[in-house]
Amino acid sequence: MQLLCRHLRIPLLRYFRFKTTYRLKQASRWRPESRWLQVGLSQLTTDSDARQNHLSCAFPFYRSITCLKRYCTHAHGLNQCQSSGGNMSLNSDDTASPTNSAASLTNRGASPTNTAASLPVLYRSEEFIVVNKIYDTRINSDDDTDYATVQKQLLAIHPELKNTTARHNFWFVHRLDYSTSGVMCLALNKKAAGMASTAFQKRKVTKHYLALVRGTVEIPQETNCITVSKAIGKYHGKDSVHKMCSIDSGVCVNPRDALTKIIVLEYGCYDNEPATKILLIPETGRRHQLRVHCCCINHIIVGDYTYSLRKDTEPYRMMLHAYRLILPVGDDLLDITAPDPFVSDVDTKWQPKTVVCRYEDYTKSSDIWVPPH
């Protein structure tokens, strides 16, 4: 055991240069050349409690043993999957299992140029390509050896789309948080990028997000809608480099106007704890806007490590998903929807009990702008 820890310490220190524990929430975040590291960790022990004790002794410098324990669970399943020759994805129990689904993780034995070939493409034209971004994936990176990005994943399956005039080979007309999954639009040429950027700047774009939040969200029965309009700015407090906050927090710097509509879809339980499925419609695009506004109503998004004060570590991901994007560009209208991941068939820990409003019914009866098909 001591010999194994001595061999693992150096590569782990190297990969822990990113100071967020999100790096360990998905096994695919590790580079292909580290397969021996995954196998070594998976063979420490098959018992999760014992595995946690081993790691807490071996890596006292790391502050989140929970995430290390979760990663070892992933690595153990990945090792089993590779030995069987199958693909791998994370199921609702936060373990690894063979699958052929579109959101499956990459084949770890593949070369770096062929990783993440399962990135789902929702739409493609001469001007745009729209993908279903996988959770816990960065948009792009200046590090050429970082293969777990949307940029590298898309180049792996569509190398012909590479544009050398764009900084990261594509024009990213909008962004999603690292932990957020769902609809993401990329422009394939500069003219298309300009049209899309203009639409975003003039707030002609409609974005719908789905989320699971902790607790039971109380709403007015007449409207089934809560409007949160608190301005959002940089959090000027301790132990947070990337955190944002609302203007009434007392530590908010340079707040900007922000507006979000929240609609309750379902009441239920996530992992036997009360939870609510909601529809989020932002009318502005501030950083971490949806996560901060959920905090403002005292209902943290399930799995949001940052805004739960590093307490919500059990879920395998943050439950925020970009469900629909309606983007007018010139004479065309892009109306793209990504599959809903927050259903019992996908995540058995989510058990809805009461349906308050169906998404289709709300978009038909509400006064929000939904362009005709």
PDB file of C-alpha atoms in Angstrom, residues 6-297:
ATOM      1  CA  ARG A   6       4.309   6.717  -3.303  1.00  0.00           C
ATOM      2  CA  HIS A   7       3.829   6.071  -7.021  1.00  0.00           C
ATOM      3  CA  LEU A   8       0.425   7.771  -7.115  1.00  0.00           C
ATOM      4  CA  ARG A   9       1.347  10.905  -5.206  1.00  0.00           C
ATOM      5  CA  ILE A  10       3.326  12.653  -7.956  1.00  0.00           C
ATOM      6  CA  PRO A  11       0.790  12.237 -10.799  1.00  0.00           C
ATOM      7  CA  LEU A  12      -2.063  13.211  -8.491  1.00  0.00           C
ATOM      8  CA  LEU A  13      -0.283  16.383  -7.435  1.00  0.00           C
ATOM      9  CA  ARG A  14       0.191  17.168 -11.093  1.00  0.00           C
ATOM     10  CA  TYR A  15      -3.490  16.766 -11.910  1.00  0.00           C
ATOM     11  CA  PHE A  16      -4.677  18.641  -8.814  1.00  0.00           C
ATOM     12  CA  ARG A  17      -3.287  21.936 -10.104  1.00  0.00           C
ATOM     13  CA  PHE A  18      -6.877  22.947 -10.823  1.00  0.00           C
ATOM     14  CA  LYS A  19      -8.222  23.969  -7.424  1.00  0.00           C
ATOM     15  CA  THR A  20     -11.772  22.738  -7.887  1.00  0.00           C
ATOM     16  CA  THR A  21     -13.014  19.358  -6.722  1.00  0.00           C
ATOM     17  CA  TYR A  22     -15.187  19.153  -9.808  1.00  0.00           C
ATOM     18  CA  ARG A  23     -12.150  17.711 -11.627  1.00  0.00           C
ATOM     19  CA  LEU A  24     -12.827  14.386  -9.945  1.00  0.00           C
ATOM     20  CA  LYS A  25     -16.597  14.187 -10.423  1.00  0.00           C
ATOM     21  CA  GLN A  26     -16.316  12.466 -13.796  1.00  0.00           C
ATOM     22  CA  ALA A  27     -13.822   9.773 -14.727  1.00  0.00           C
ATOM     23  CA  SER A  28     -13.524  11.100 -18.252  1.00  0.00           C
ATOM     24  CA  ARG A  29     -11.829  14.227 -16.896  1.00  0.00           C
ATOM     25  CA  TRP A  30      -8.597  12.198 -16.553  1.00  0.00           C
ATOM     26  CA  ARG A  31      -6.289  12.043 -19.519  1.00  0.00           C
ATOM     27  CA  PRO A  32      -5.946   8.856 -21.569  1.00  0.00           C
ATOM     28  CA  GLU A  33      -2.304   8.390 -20.626  1.00  0.00           C
ATOM     29  CA  SER A  34      -3.356   7.908 -16.985  1.00  0.00           C
ATOM     30  CA  ARG A  35      -5.061   4.551 -17.461  1.00  0.00           C
ATOM     31  CA  TRP A  36      -2.528   2.891 -15.166  1.00  0.00           C
ATOM     32  CA  LEU A  37      -3.539   5.408 -12.479  1.00  0.00           C
ATOM     33  CA  GLN A  38      -7.216   4.444 -12.808  1.00  0.00           C
ATOM     34  CA  VAL A  39      -6.394   0.776 -12.563  1.00  0.00           C
ATOM     35  CA  GLY A  40      -4.184   1.364  -9.512  1.00  0.00           C
ATOM     36  CA  LEU A  41      -6.875   3.301  -7.679  1.00  0.00           C
ATOM     37  CA  SER A  42      -9.590   0.812  -8.534  1.00  0.00           C
ATOM     38  CA  GLN A  43      -7.537  -2.032  -7.103  1.00  0.00           C
ATOM     39  CA  LEU A  44      -6.968  -0.393  -3.718  1.00  0.00           C
ATOM     40  CA  THR A  45     -10.132  -1.996  -2.372  1.00  0.00           C
ATOM     41  CA  THR A  46     -13.701  -2.681  -3.414  1.00  0.00           C
ATOM     42  CA  ASP A  47     -15.128  -1.379  -0.140  1.00  0.00           C
ATOM     43  CA  SER A  48     -15.951   2.352  -0.388  1.00  0.00           C
ATOM     44  CA  ASP A  49     -15.374   3.114   3.322  1.00  0.00           C
ATOM     45  CA  ALA A  50     -12.033   1.337   3.377  1.00  0.00           C
ATOM     46  CA  ARG A  51     -11.099   3.050   0.125  1.00  0.00           C
ATOM     47  CA  GLN A  52     -11.853   6.419   1.699  1.00  0.00           C
ATOM     48  CA  ASN A  53      -9.653   5.593   4.707  1.00  0.00           C
ATOM     49  CA  HIS A  54      -6.784   4.569   2.442  1.00  0.00           C
ATOM     50  CA  LEU A  55      -7.010   7.790   0.474  1.00  0.00           C
ATOM     51  CA  SER A  56      -7.346  10.034   3.509  1.00  0.00           C
ATOM     52  CA  CYS A  57      -4.069   8.614   4.790  1.00  0.00           C
ATOM     53  CA  ALA A  58      -2.324   8.744   1.436  1.00  0.00           C
ATOM     54  CA  PHE A  59      -3.446  12.249   0.363  1.00  0.00           C
ATOM     55  CA  PRO A  60      -3.856  14.477   3.434  1.00  0.00           C
ATOM     56  CA  PHE A  61      -3.091  17.527   1.285  1.00  0.00           C
ATOM     57  CA  TYR A  62      -6.381  17.205  -0.593  1.00  0.00           C
ATOM     58  CA  ARG A  63      -9.350  18.810   1.124  1.00  0.00           C
ATOM     59  CA  SER A  64     -12.218  16.796  -0.295  1.00  0.00           C
ATOM     60  CA  ILE A  65     -11.993  13.092   0.481  1.00  0.00           C
ATOM     61  CA  THR A  66     -15.596  12.683  -0.641  1.00  0.00           C
ATOM     62  CA  CYS A  67     -14.694  13.522  -4.224  1.00  0.00           C
ATOM     63  CA  LEU A  68     -11.698  11.191  -4.129  1.00  0.00           C
ATOM     64  CA  LYS A  69     -13.971   8.442  -2.908  1.00  0.00           C
ATOM     65  CA  ARG A  70     -16.380   9.195  -5.746  1.00  0.00           C
ATOM     66  CA  TYR A  71     -13.578   9.165  -8.314  1.00  0.00           C
ATOM     67  CA  CYS A  72     -12.335   5.783  -7.117  1.00  0.00           C
ATOM     68  CA  THR A  73     -15.857   4.432  -7.588  1.00  0.00           C
ATOM     69  CA  HIS A  74     -15.782   5.702 -11.177  1.00  0.00           C
ATOM     70  CA  ALA A  75     -12.302   4.310 -11.780  1.00  0.00           C
ATOM     71  CA  HIS A  76     -13.247   0.906 -10.417  1.00  0.00           C
ATOM     72  CA  GLY A  77     -16.204   0.704 -12.809  1.00  0.00           C
ATOM     73  CA  LEU A  78     -14.097   1.992 -15.675  1.00  0.00           C
ATOM     74  CA  ASN A  79     -11.513  -0.744 -15.120  1.00  0.00           C
ATOM     75  CA  GLN A  80     -14.243  -3.386 -15.175  1.00  0.00           C
ATOM     76  CA  CYS A  81     -15.796  -1.889 -18.284  1.00  0.00           C
ATOM     77  CA  GLN A  82     -12.479  -1.795 -20.173  1.00  0.00           C
ATOM     78  CA  SER A  83     -11.819  -5.414 -19.375  1.00  0.00           C
ATOM     79  CA  SER A  84     -15.186  -6.274 -20.970  1.00  0.00           C
ATOM     80  CA  GLY A  85     -14.513  -4.124 -24.052  1.00  0.00           C
ATOM     81  CA  GLY A  86     -17.592  -1.906 -23.595  1.00  0.00           C
ATOM     82  CA  ASN A  87     -18.201   1.816 -23.418  1.00  0.00           C
ATOM     83  CA  MET A  88     -18.903   3.486 -20.117  1.00  0.00           C
ATOM     84  CA  SER A  89     -21.160   6.103 -18.597  1.00  0.00           C
ATOM     85  CA  LEU A  90     -22.197   7.179 -15.123  1.00  0.00           C
ATOM     86  CA  ASN A  91     -25.563   5.966 -13.960  1.00  0.00           C
ATOM     87  CA  SER A  92     -27.798   7.461 -11.306  1.00  0.00           C
ATOM     88  CA  ASP A  93     -26.012   5.638  -8.496  1.00  0.00           C
ATOM     89  CA  ASP A  94     -22.773   7.452  -9.370  1.00  0.00           C
ATOM     90  CA  THR A  95     -21.031   4.304 -10.498  1.00  0.00           C
ATOM     91  CA  ALA A  96     -19.737   3.193 -13.851  1.00  0.00           C
ATOM     92  CA  SER A  97     -21.637   0.812 -16.067  1.00  0.00           C
ATOM     93  CA  PRO A  98     -21.457  -0.323 -19.709  1.00  0.00           C
ATOM     94  CA  THR A  99     -23.732   1.540 -22.081  1.00  0.00           C
ATOM     95  CA  ASN A 100     -24.183   2.557 -25.679  1.00  0.00           C
ATOM     96  CA  SER A 101     -26.090   5.775 -24.913  1.00  0.00           C
ATOM     97  CA  ALA A 102     -25.249   9.094 -26.586  1.00  0.00           C
ATOM     98  CA  ALA A 103     -23.979  10.554 -23.335  1.00  0.00           C
ATOM     99  CA  SER A 104     -21.557   7.710 -22.640  1.00  0.00           C
ATOM    100  CA  LEU A 105     -18.024   8.549 -21.633  1.00  0.00           C
ATOM    101  CA  THR A 106     -15.071   8.089 -23.902  1.00  0.00           C
ATOM    102  CA  ASN A 107     -13.142   4.924 -24.556  1.00  0.00           C
ATOM    103  CA  ARG A 108     -10.099   5.394 -22.336  1.00  0.00           C
ATOM    104  CA  GLY A 109      -7.991   3.242 -24.580  1.00  0.00           C
ATOM    105  CA  ALA A 110      -8.469   5.588 -27.535  1.00  0.00           C
ATOM    106  CA  SER A 111      -5.884   8.082 -28.646  1.00  0.00           C
ATOM    107  CA  PRO A 112      -6.307  11.709 -27.539  1.00  0.00           C
ATOM    108  CA  THR A 113      -7.587  12.733 -30.961  1.00  0.00           C
ATOM    109  CA  ASN A 114     -10.431  10.206 -30.806  1.00  0.00           C
ATOM    110  CA  THR A 115     -11.753  10.892 -27.313  1.00  0.00           C
ATOM    111  CA  ALA A 116     -15.366  11.796 -26.483  1.00  0.00           C
ATOM    112  CA  ALA A 117     -16.663  10.690 -29.881  1.00  0.00           C
ATOM    113  CA  SER A 118     -20.125  10.319 -28.332  1.00  0.00           C
ATOM    114  CA  LEU A 119     -20.849  14.065 -27.976  1.00  0.00           C
ATOM    115  CA  PRO A 120     -24.490  14.287 -29.162  1.00  0.00           C
ATOM    116  CA  VAL A 121     -25.055  16.641 -32.103  1.00  0.00           C
ATOM    117  CA  LEU A 122     -28.589  18.063 -32.050  1.00  0.00           C
ATOM    118  CA  TYR A 123     -28.463  20.249 -35.171  1.00  0.00           C
ATOM    119  CA  ARG A 124     -26.070  21.134 -37.970  1.00  0.00           C
ATOM    120  CA  SER A 125     -26.157  23.574 -40.885  1.00  0.00           C
ATOM    121  CA  GLU A 126     -23.656  25.591 -42.903  1.00  0.00           C
ATOM    122  CA  GLU A 127     -23.641  28.297 -40.223  1.00  0.00           C
ATOM    123  CA  PHE A 128     -24.204  26.542 -36.904  1.00  0.00           C
ATOM    124  CA  ILE A 129     -23.772  23.295 -35.040  1.00  0.00           C
ATOM    125  CA  VAL A 130     -25.694  22.639 -31.816  1.00  0.00           C
ATOM    126  CA  VAL A 131     -24.562  19.975 -29.356  1.00  0.00           C
ATOM    127  CA  ASN A 132     -25.865  18.493 -26.132  1.00  0.00           C
ATOM    128  CA  LYS A 133     -23.013  19.415 -23.808  1.00  0.00           C
ATOM    129  CA  ILE A 134     -22.086  16.734 -21.290  1.00  0.00           C
ATOM    130  CA  TYR A 135     -22.046  17.810 -17.660  1.00  0.00           C
ATOM    131  CA  ASP A 136     -18.689  18.432 -15.956  1.00  0.00           C
ATOM    132  CA  THR A 137     -17.072  19.431 -19.226  1.00  0.00           C
ATOM    133  CA  ARG A 138     -15.327  22.677 -19.996  1.00  0.00           C
ATOM    134  CA  ILE A 139     -16.105  24.629 -23.157  1.00  0.00           C
ATOM    135  CA  ASN A 140     -12.539  25.102 -24.349  1.00  0.00           C
ATOM    136  CA  SER A 141      -9.004  25.339 -23.052  1.00  0.00           C
ATOM    137  CA  ASP A 142      -5.678  26.885 -23.989  1.00  0.00           C
ATOM    138  CA  ASP A 143      -4.045  23.648 -22.811  1.00  0.00           C
ATOM    139  CA  ASP A 144      -3.604  21.444 -25.877  1.00  0.00           C
ATOM    140  CA  THR A 145      -3.366  18.339 -23.685  1.00  0.00           C
ATOM    141  CA  ASP A 146      -6.778  18.948 -22.078  1.00  0.00           C
ATOM    142  CA  TYR A 147      -9.037  16.678 -24.098  1.00  0.00           C
ATOM    143  CA  ALA A 148     -12.162  16.862 -21.916  1.00  0.00           C
ATOM    144  CA  THR A 149     -13.559  19.998 -23.552  1.00  0.00           C
ATOM    145  CA  VAL A 150     -16.417  20.573 -25.975  1.00  0.00           C
ATOM    146  CA  GLN A 151     -13.884  21.964 -28.426  1.00  0.00           C
ATOM    147  CA  LYS A 152     -11.777  18.782 -28.492  1.00  0.00           C
ATOM    148  CA  GLN A 153     -14.802  16.473 -28.366  1.00  0.00           C
ATOM    149  CA  LEU A 154     -16.345  18.140 -31.389  1.00  0.00           C
ATOM    150  CA  LEU A 155     -13.083  18.109 -33.323  1.00  0.00           C
ATOM    151  CA  ALA A 156     -12.791  14.392 -32.641  1.00  0.00           C
ATOM    152  CA  ILE A 157     -16.063  13.619 -34.426  1.00  0.00           C
ATOM    153  CA  HIS A 158     -16.055  16.466 -36.987  1.00  0.00           C
ATOM    154  CA  PRO A 159     -12.438  17.397 -37.751  1.00  0.00           C
ATOM    155  CA  GLU A 160     -13.560  18.947 -41.046  1.00  0.00           C
ATOM    156  CA  LEU A 161     -15.266  21.757 -39.102  1.00  0.00           C
ATOM    157  CA  LYS A 162     -12.025  23.085 -37.638  1.00  0.00           C
ATOM    158  CA  ASN A 163     -11.559  26.767 -38.353  1.00  0.00           C
ATOM    159  CA  THR A 164      -8.040  28.060 -37.842  1.00  0.00           C
ATOM    160  CA  THR A 165      -9.158  31.700 -37.837  1.00  0.00           C
ATOM    161  CA  ALA A 166     -11.135  31.199 -34.614  1.00  0.00           C
ATOM    162  CA  ARG A 167      -9.174  31.161 -31.375  1.00  0.00           C
ATOM    163  CA  HIS A 168     -10.537  27.788 -30.266  1.00  0.00           C
ATOM    164  CA  ASN A 169     -11.453  26.468 -33.751  1.00  0.00           C
ATOM    165  CA  PHE A 170     -15.115  27.466 -33.288  1.00  0.00           C
ATOM    166  CA  TRP A 171     -17.048  30.615 -32.412  1.00  0.00           C
ATOM    167  CA  PHE A 172     -18.784  29.971 -29.096  1.00  0.00           C
ATOM    168  CA  VAL A 173     -21.761  32.327 -29.273  1.00  0.00           C
ATOM    169  CA  HIS A 174     -22.767  31.607 -25.667  1.00  0.00           C
ATOM    170  CA  ARG A 175     -21.422  29.614 -22.747  1.00  0.00           C
ATOM    171  CA  LEU A 176     -22.558  27.070 -20.169  1.00  0.00           C
ATOM    172  CA  ASP A 177     -21.050  26.475 -16.751  1.00  0.00           C
ATOM    173  CA  TYR A 178     -18.657  23.578 -16.388  1.00  0.00           C
ATOM    174  CA  SER A 179     -21.233  21.573 -14.407  1.00  0.00           C
ATOM    175  CA  THR A 180     -24.210  22.400 -16.636  1.00  0.00           C
ATOM    176  CA  SER A 181     -25.337  20.117 -19.443  1.00  0.00           C
ATOM    177  CA  GLY A 182     -27.588  20.747 -22.408  1.00  0.00           C
ATOM    178  CA  VAL A 183     -28.050  22.795 -25.570  1.00  0.00           C
ATOM    179  CA  MET A 184     -24.966  24.680 -26.719  1.00  0.00           C
ATOM    180  CA  CYS A 185     -24.690  26.531 -30.036  1.00  0.00           C
ATOM    181  CA  LEU A 186     -21.437  27.063 -31.931  1.00  0.00           C
ATOM    182  CA  ALA A 187     -21.026  29.189 -35.056  1.00  0.00           C
ATOM    183  CA  LEU A 188     -19.036  27.771 -37.947  1.00  0.00           C
ATOM    184  CA  ASN A 189     -18.098  31.089 -39.543  1.00  0.00           C
ATOM    185  CA  LYS A 190     -17.564  34.676 -38.504  1.00  0.00           C
ATOM    186  CA  LYS A 191     -20.724  36.023 -40.135  1.00  0.00           C
ATOM    187  CA  ALA A 192     -22.936  33.527 -38.326  1.00  0.00           C
ATOM    188  CA  ALA A 193     -21.166  34.303 -35.057  1.00  0.00           C
ATOM    189  CA  GLY A 194     -21.893  37.997 -35.539  1.00  0.00           C
ATOM    190  CA  MET A 195     -25.594  37.405 -36.153  1.00  0.00           C
ATOM    191  CA  ALA A 196     -25.903  35.171 -33.112  1.00  0.00           C
ATOM    192  CA  SER A 197     -23.986  37.578 -30.894  1.00  0.00           C
ATOM    193  CA  THR A 198     -26.265  40.414 -31.979  1.00  0.00           C
ATOM    194  CA  ALA A 199     -29.321  38.358 -31.080  1.00  0.00           C
ATOM    195  CA  PHE A 200     -27.917  37.681 -27.609  1.00  0.00           C
ATOM    196  CA  GLN A 201     -26.952  41.321 -27.059  1.00  0.00           C
ATOM    197  CA  LYS A 202     -30.440  42.536 -28.036  1.00  0.00           C
ATOM    198  CA  ARG A 203     -32.012  39.846 -25.800  1.00  0.00           C
ATOM    199  CA  LYS A 204     -33.913  38.222 -28.620  1.00  0.00           C
ATOM    200  CA  VAL A 205     -32.831  34.749 -27.529  1.00  0.00           C
ATOM    201  CA  THR A 206     -35.038  32.539 -25.366  1.00  0.00           C
ATOM    202  CA  LYS A 207     -33.365  30.020 -23.061  1.00  0.00           C
ATOM    203  CA  HIS A 208     -35.158  27.412 -20.979  1.00  0.00           C
ATOM    204  CA  TYR A 209     -33.374  25.439 -18.257  1.00  0.00           C
ATOM    205  CA  LEU A 210     -34.489  22.501 -16.161  1.00  0.00           C
ATOM    206  CA  ALA A 211     -33.242  21.978 -12.615  1.00  0.00           C
ATOM    207  CA  LEU A 212     -33.795  19.919  -9.499  1.00  0.00           C
ATOM    208  CA  VAL A 213     -33.608  22.001  -6.325  1.00  0.00           C
ATOM    209  CA  ARG A 214     -33.569  21.026  -2.685  1.00  0.00           C
ATOM    210  CA  GLY A 215     -36.795  21.325  -0.706  1.00  0.00           C
ATOM    211  CA  THR A 216     -40.355  22.176  -1.720  1.00  0.00           C
ATOM    212  CA  VAL A 217     -40.665  25.428  -3.651  1.00  0.00           C
ATOM    213  CA  GLU A 218     -43.809  27.328  -2.671  1.00  0.00           C
ATOM    214  CA  ILE A 219     -45.428  29.284  -5.481  1.00  0.00           C
ATOM    215  CA  PRO A 220     -48.591  31.377  -6.022  1.00  0.00           C
ATOM    216  CA  GLN A 221     -51.333  29.052  -7.245  1.00  0.00           C
ATOM    217  CA  GLU A 222     -52.674  31.720  -9.597  1.00  0.00           C
ATOM    218  CA  THR A 223     -49.532  32.130 -11.668  1.00  0.00           C
ATOM    219  CA  ASN A 224     -47.309  29.155 -10.764  1.00  0.00           C
ATOM    220  CA  CYS A 225     -44.402  31.547 -11.302  1.00  0.00           C
ATOM    221  CA  ILE A 226     -41.788  33.298  -9.187  1.00  0.00           C
ATOM    222  CA  THR A 227     -39.821  36.224 -10.595  1.00  0.00           C
ATOM    223  CA  VAL A 228     -36.403  36.879  -9.075  1.00  0.00           C
ATOM    224  CA  SER A 229     -34.933  40.256 -10.037  1.00  0.00           C
ATOM    225  CA  LYS A 230     -31.983  40.670  -7.682  1.00  0.00           C
ATOM    226  CA  ALA A 231     -28.845  42.070  -9.273  1.00  0.00           C
ATOM    227  CA  ILE A 232     -25.795  39.797  -9.364  1.00  0.00           C
ATOM    228  CA  GLY A 233     -22.140  40.660  -8.890  1.00  0.00           C
ATOM    229  CA  LYS A 234     -18.787  39.204  -7.910  1.00  0.00           C
ATOM    230  CA  TYR A 235     -18.608  37.620  -4.461  1.00  0.00           C
ATOM    231  CA  HIS A 236     -16.008  39.488  -2.437  1.00  0.00           C
ATOM    232  CA  GLY A 237     -15.635  37.071   0.448  1.00  0.00           C
ATOM    233  CA  LYS A 238     -13.358  34.336   1.693  1.00  0.00           C
ATOM    234  CA  ASP A 239     -12.499  31.046  -0.032  1.00  0.00           C
ATOM    235  CA  SER A 240     -14.221  31.737  -3.324  1.00  0.00           C
ATOM    236  CA  VAL A 241     -12.491  32.644  -6.555  1.00  0.00           C
ATOM    237  CA  HIS A 242     -15.334  31.923  -8.982  1.00  0.00           C
ATOM    238  CA  LYS A 243     -18.395  32.595  -6.846  1.00  0.00           C
ATOM    239  CA  MET A 244     -21.087  35.201  -7.558  1.00  0.00           C
ATOM    240  CA  CYS A 245     -23.715  36.628  -5.217  1.00  0.00           C
ATOM    241  CA  SER A 246     -26.844  38.791  -5.108  1.00  0.00           C
ATOM    242  CA  ILE A 247     -26.778  42.495  -4.353  1.00  0.00           C
ATOM    243  CA  ASP A 248     -28.269  42.042  -0.863  1.00  0.00           C
ATOM    244  CA  SER A 249     -25.500  39.684   0.318  1.00  0.00           C
ATOM    245  CA  GLY A 250     -23.338  42.476   1.713  1.00  0.00           C
ATOM    246  CA  VAL A 251     -20.225  41.251  -0.139  1.00  0.00           C
ATOM    247  CA  CYS A 252     -21.340  41.955  -3.719  1.00  0.00           C
ATOM    248  CA  VAL A 253     -19.011  43.852  -6.061  1.00  0.00           C
ATOM    249  CA  ASN A 254     -20.148  45.497  -9.316  1.00  0.00           C
ATOM    250  CA  PRO A 255     -23.721  44.135  -9.333  1.00  0.00           C
ATOM    251  CA  ARG A 256     -25.607  44.054 -12.639  1.00  0.00           C
ATOM    252  CA  ASP A 257     -29.321  43.704 -13.263  1.00  0.00           C
ATOM    253  CA  ALA A 258     -30.575  40.124 -13.508  1.00  0.00           C
ATOM    254  CA  LEU A 259     -34.036  38.631 -13.989  1.00  0.00           C
ATOM    255  CA  THR A 260     -35.150  34.992 -13.824  1.00  0.00           C
ATOM    256  CA  LYS A 261     -38.584  33.397 -13.996  1.00  0.00           C
ATOM    257  CA  ILE A 262     -39.057  30.174 -12.020  1.00  0.00           C
ATOM    258  CA  ILE A 263     -41.913  27.766 -12.763  1.00  0.00           C
ATOM    259  CA  VAL A 264     -42.596  24.641 -10.724  1.00  0.00           C
ATOM    260  CA  LEU A 265     -43.085  21.495 -12.799  1.00  0.00           C
ATOM    261  CA  GLU A 266     -43.005  18.629 -10.294  1.00  0.00           C
ATOM    262  CA  TYR A 267     -42.696  17.893  -6.597  1.00  0.00           C
ATOM    263  CA  GLY A 268     -40.880  14.765  -5.501  1.00  0.00           C
ATOM    264  CA  CYS A 269     -37.819  13.368  -3.779  1.00  0.00           C
ATOM    265  CA  TYR A 270     -34.200  13.036  -4.785  1.00  0.00           C
ATOM    266  CA  ASP A 271     -32.421  10.265  -2.918  1.00  0.00           C
ATOM    267  CA  ASN A 272     -35.305  10.253  -0.417  1.00  0.00           C
ATOM    268  CA  GLU A 273     -34.953  13.977   0.281  1.00  0.00           C
ATOM    269  CA  PRO A 274     -37.640  16.545  -0.723  1.00  0.00           C
ATOM    270  CA  ALA A 275     -36.875  18.149  -4.072  1.00  0.00           C
ATOM    271  CA  THR A 276     -38.634  20.168  -6.752  1.00  0.00           C
ATOM    272  CA  LYS A 277     -38.250  20.099 -10.514  1.00  0.00           C
ATOM    273  CA  ILE A 278     -38.397  23.607 -11.908  1.00  0.00           C
ATOM    274  CA  LEU A 279     -38.240  25.445 -15.214  1.00  0.00           C
ATOM    275  CA  LEU A 280     -35.871  28.434 -15.248  1.00  0.00           C
ATOM    276  CA  ILE A 281     -36.218  31.199 -17.833  1.00  0.00           C
ATOM    277  CA  PRO A 282     -33.449  33.809 -17.605  1.00  0.00           C
ATOM    278  CA  GLU A 283     -34.081  37.134 -19.305  1.00  0.00           C
ATOM    279  CA  THR A 284     -30.513  38.247 -18.692  1.00  0.00           C
ATOM    280  CA  GLY A 285     -27.261  36.341 -18.956  1.00  0.00           C
ATOM    281  CA  ARG A 286     -25.219  36.959 -15.842  1.00  0.00           C
ATOM    282  CA  ARG A 287     -22.587  34.520 -14.685  1.00  0.00           C
ATOM    283  CA  HIS A 288     -24.064  31.833 -12.388  1.00  0.00           C
ATOM    284  CA  GLN A 289     -27.396  33.684 -12.595  1.00  0.00           C
ATOM    285  CA  LEU A 290     -29.660  30.667 -12.199  1.00  0.00           C
ATOM    286  CA  ARG A 291     -27.632  29.193  -9.364  1.00  0.00           C
ATOM    287  CA  VAL A 292     -27.554  32.482  -7.462  1.00  0.00           C
ATOM    288  CA  HIS A 293     -31.261  33.164  -7.961  1.00  0.00           C
ATOM    289  CA  CYS A 294     -32.093  29.676  -6.691  1.00  0.00           C
ATOM    290  CA  CYS A 295     -30.074  30.567  -3.595  1.00  0.00           C
ATOM    291  CA  CYS A 296     -32.132  33.754  -3.280  1.00  0.00           C
ATOM    292  CA  ILE A 297     -35.308  31.691  -2.797  1.00  0.00           C
TER     293      ILE A 297
END
